[in-house]
Coordinates of C-alpha atoms in Angstrom, one line a residue:
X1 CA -111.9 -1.2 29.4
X2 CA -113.0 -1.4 26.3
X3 CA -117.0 -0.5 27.2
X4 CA -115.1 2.5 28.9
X5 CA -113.3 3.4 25.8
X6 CA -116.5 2.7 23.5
X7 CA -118.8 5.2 26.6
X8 CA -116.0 8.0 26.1
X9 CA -115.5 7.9 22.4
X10 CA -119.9 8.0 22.0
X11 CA -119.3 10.7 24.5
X12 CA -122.2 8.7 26.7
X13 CA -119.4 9.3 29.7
X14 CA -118.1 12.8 29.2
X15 CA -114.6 13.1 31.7
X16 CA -114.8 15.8 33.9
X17 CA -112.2 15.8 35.9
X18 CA -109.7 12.8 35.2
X19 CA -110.5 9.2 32.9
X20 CA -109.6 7.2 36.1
X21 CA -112.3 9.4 37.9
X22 CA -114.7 8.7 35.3
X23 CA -113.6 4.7 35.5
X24 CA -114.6 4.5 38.8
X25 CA -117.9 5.7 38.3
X26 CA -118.5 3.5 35.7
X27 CA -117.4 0.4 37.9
X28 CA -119.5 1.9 40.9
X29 CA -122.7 2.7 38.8
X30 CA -122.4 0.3 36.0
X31 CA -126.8 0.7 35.8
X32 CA -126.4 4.5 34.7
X33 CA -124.8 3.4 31.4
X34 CA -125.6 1.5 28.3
X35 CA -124.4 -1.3 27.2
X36 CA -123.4 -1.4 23.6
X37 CA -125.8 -3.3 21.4
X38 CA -123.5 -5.8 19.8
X39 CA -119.5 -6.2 20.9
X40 CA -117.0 -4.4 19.0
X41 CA -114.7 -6.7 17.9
X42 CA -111.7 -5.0 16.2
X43 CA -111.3 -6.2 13.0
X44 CA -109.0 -9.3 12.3
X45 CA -107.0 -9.6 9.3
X46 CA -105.3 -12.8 9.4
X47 CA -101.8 -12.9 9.7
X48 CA -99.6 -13.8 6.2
X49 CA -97.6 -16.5 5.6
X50 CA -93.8 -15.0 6.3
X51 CA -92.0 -15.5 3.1
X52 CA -88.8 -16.7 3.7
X53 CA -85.3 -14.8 3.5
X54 CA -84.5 -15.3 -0.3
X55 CA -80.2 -14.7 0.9
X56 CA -79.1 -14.5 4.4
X57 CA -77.6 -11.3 4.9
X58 CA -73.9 -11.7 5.5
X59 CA -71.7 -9.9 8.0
X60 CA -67.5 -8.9 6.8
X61 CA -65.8 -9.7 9.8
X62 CA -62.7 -8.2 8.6
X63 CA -64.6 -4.7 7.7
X64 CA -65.7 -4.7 11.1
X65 CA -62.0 -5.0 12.9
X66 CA -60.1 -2.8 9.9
X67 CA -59.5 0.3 11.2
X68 CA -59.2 -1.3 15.1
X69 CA -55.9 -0.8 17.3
X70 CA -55.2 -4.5 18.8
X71 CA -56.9 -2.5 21.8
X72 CA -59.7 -1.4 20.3
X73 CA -60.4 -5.1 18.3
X74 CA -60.0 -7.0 21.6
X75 CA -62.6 -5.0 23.3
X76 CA -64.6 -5.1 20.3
X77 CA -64.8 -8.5 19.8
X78 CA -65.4 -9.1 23.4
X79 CA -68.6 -6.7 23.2
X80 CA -69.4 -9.1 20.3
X81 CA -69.0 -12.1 21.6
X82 CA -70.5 -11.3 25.2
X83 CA -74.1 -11.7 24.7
X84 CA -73.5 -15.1 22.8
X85 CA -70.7 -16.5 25.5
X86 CA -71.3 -14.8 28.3
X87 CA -72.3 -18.0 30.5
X88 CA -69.5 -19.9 28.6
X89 CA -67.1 -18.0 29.2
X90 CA -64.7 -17.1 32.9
X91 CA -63.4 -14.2 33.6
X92 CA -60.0 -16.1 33.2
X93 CA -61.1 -17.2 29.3
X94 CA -62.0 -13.6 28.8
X95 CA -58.5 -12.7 30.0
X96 CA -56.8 -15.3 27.8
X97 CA -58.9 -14.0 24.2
X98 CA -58.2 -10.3 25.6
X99 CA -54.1 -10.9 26.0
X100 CA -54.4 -13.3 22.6
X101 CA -55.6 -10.3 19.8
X102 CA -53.7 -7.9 21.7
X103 CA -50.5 -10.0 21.0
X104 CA -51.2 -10.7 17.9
X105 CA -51.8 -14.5 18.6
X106 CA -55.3 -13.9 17.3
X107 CA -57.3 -11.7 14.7
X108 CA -60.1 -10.7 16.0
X109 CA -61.9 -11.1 12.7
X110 CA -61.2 -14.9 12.7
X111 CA -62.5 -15.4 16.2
X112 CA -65.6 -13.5 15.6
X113 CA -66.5 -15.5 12.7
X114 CA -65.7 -19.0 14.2
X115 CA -67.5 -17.5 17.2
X116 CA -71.0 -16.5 15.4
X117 CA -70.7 -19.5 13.6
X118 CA -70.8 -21.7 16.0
X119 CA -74.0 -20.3 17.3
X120 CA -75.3 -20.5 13.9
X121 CA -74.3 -24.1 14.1
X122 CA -76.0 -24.4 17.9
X123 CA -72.3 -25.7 18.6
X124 CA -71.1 -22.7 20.8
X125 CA -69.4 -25.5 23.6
X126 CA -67.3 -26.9 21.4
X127 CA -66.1 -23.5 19.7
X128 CA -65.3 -23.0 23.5
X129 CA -63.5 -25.4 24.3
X130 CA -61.5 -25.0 20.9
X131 CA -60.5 -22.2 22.3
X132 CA -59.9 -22.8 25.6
X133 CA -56.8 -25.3 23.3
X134 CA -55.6 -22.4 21.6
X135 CA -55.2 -20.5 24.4
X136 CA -51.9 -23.0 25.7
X137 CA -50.4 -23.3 22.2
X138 CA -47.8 -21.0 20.2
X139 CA -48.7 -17.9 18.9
X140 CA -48.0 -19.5 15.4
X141 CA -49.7 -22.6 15.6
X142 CA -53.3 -20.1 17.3
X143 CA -53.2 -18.2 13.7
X144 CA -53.5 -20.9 11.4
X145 CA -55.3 -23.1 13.8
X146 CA -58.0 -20.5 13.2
X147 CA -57.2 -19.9 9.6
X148 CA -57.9 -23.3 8.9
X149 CA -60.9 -23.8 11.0
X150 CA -62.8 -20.4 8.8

């Protein structure tokens, strides 16, 4: 391809009708063409060292559920929380968090952040399983379980 591309740029193959017509007659009568003197090689520029992140950006879990109906934040926070738990989670768990922030058991900004941070942490089974416990305690005892965990 790129002896094609070099032939068409020198205009040595001039396309006629279509590039993939004049392809094939390169690759059937590779004799009627030139090759070029010395390989192209594109020029290299050696990749630079990637500087590090001087602060890790952070994310306000509270801006993002603020103006949310108890509807709206538990379907936002399972949107959020899908691509990191999706394997993790049932159907049944999903059910549980849902019924949870709608009831006011849970804020949704204190699950997202426990959530994310346990992937930061690579620990995303044991924030599961955390809250698989919350789901079969009081509504009370789920709010500052979580307060105190964030």
């Amino acid at each position: 391809m790129d002896r094609f591309d070099h032939l068409v740029r020198t205009q040595v193959i001039v396309v006629k009708k279509t590039p993939a017509a004049a392809l094939v007659h390169l690759l059937k009568n590779p004799d009627h063409y030139p090759y070029p003197k010395s390989p192209q090689a594109a020029p290299t520029r050696k990749a630079g060292r990637m500087e590090p992140l001087l602060e890790i950006p952070a994310v306000s879990f509270d801006d993002m559920f603020v103006d949310d109906s108890p509807e709206e934040a538990a379907e936002r926070l399972l949107t959020y929380l899908s691509p990191h738990y999706r394997k993790l989670l049932s159907a049944a768990d999903l059910d549980h968090l849902r019924h949870a922030v709608l009831t006011g058991q849970l804020e949704a900004a204190a699950v997202a952040r426990e959530a994310i941070g346990a992937v930061t942490r690579v620990d995303r089974p044991s924030f599961v399983s955390a809250l698989r416990e919350q789901f079969g305690r009081a509504p009370d005892q789920v709010t500052a379980a979580f307060a105190e965990r964030s």
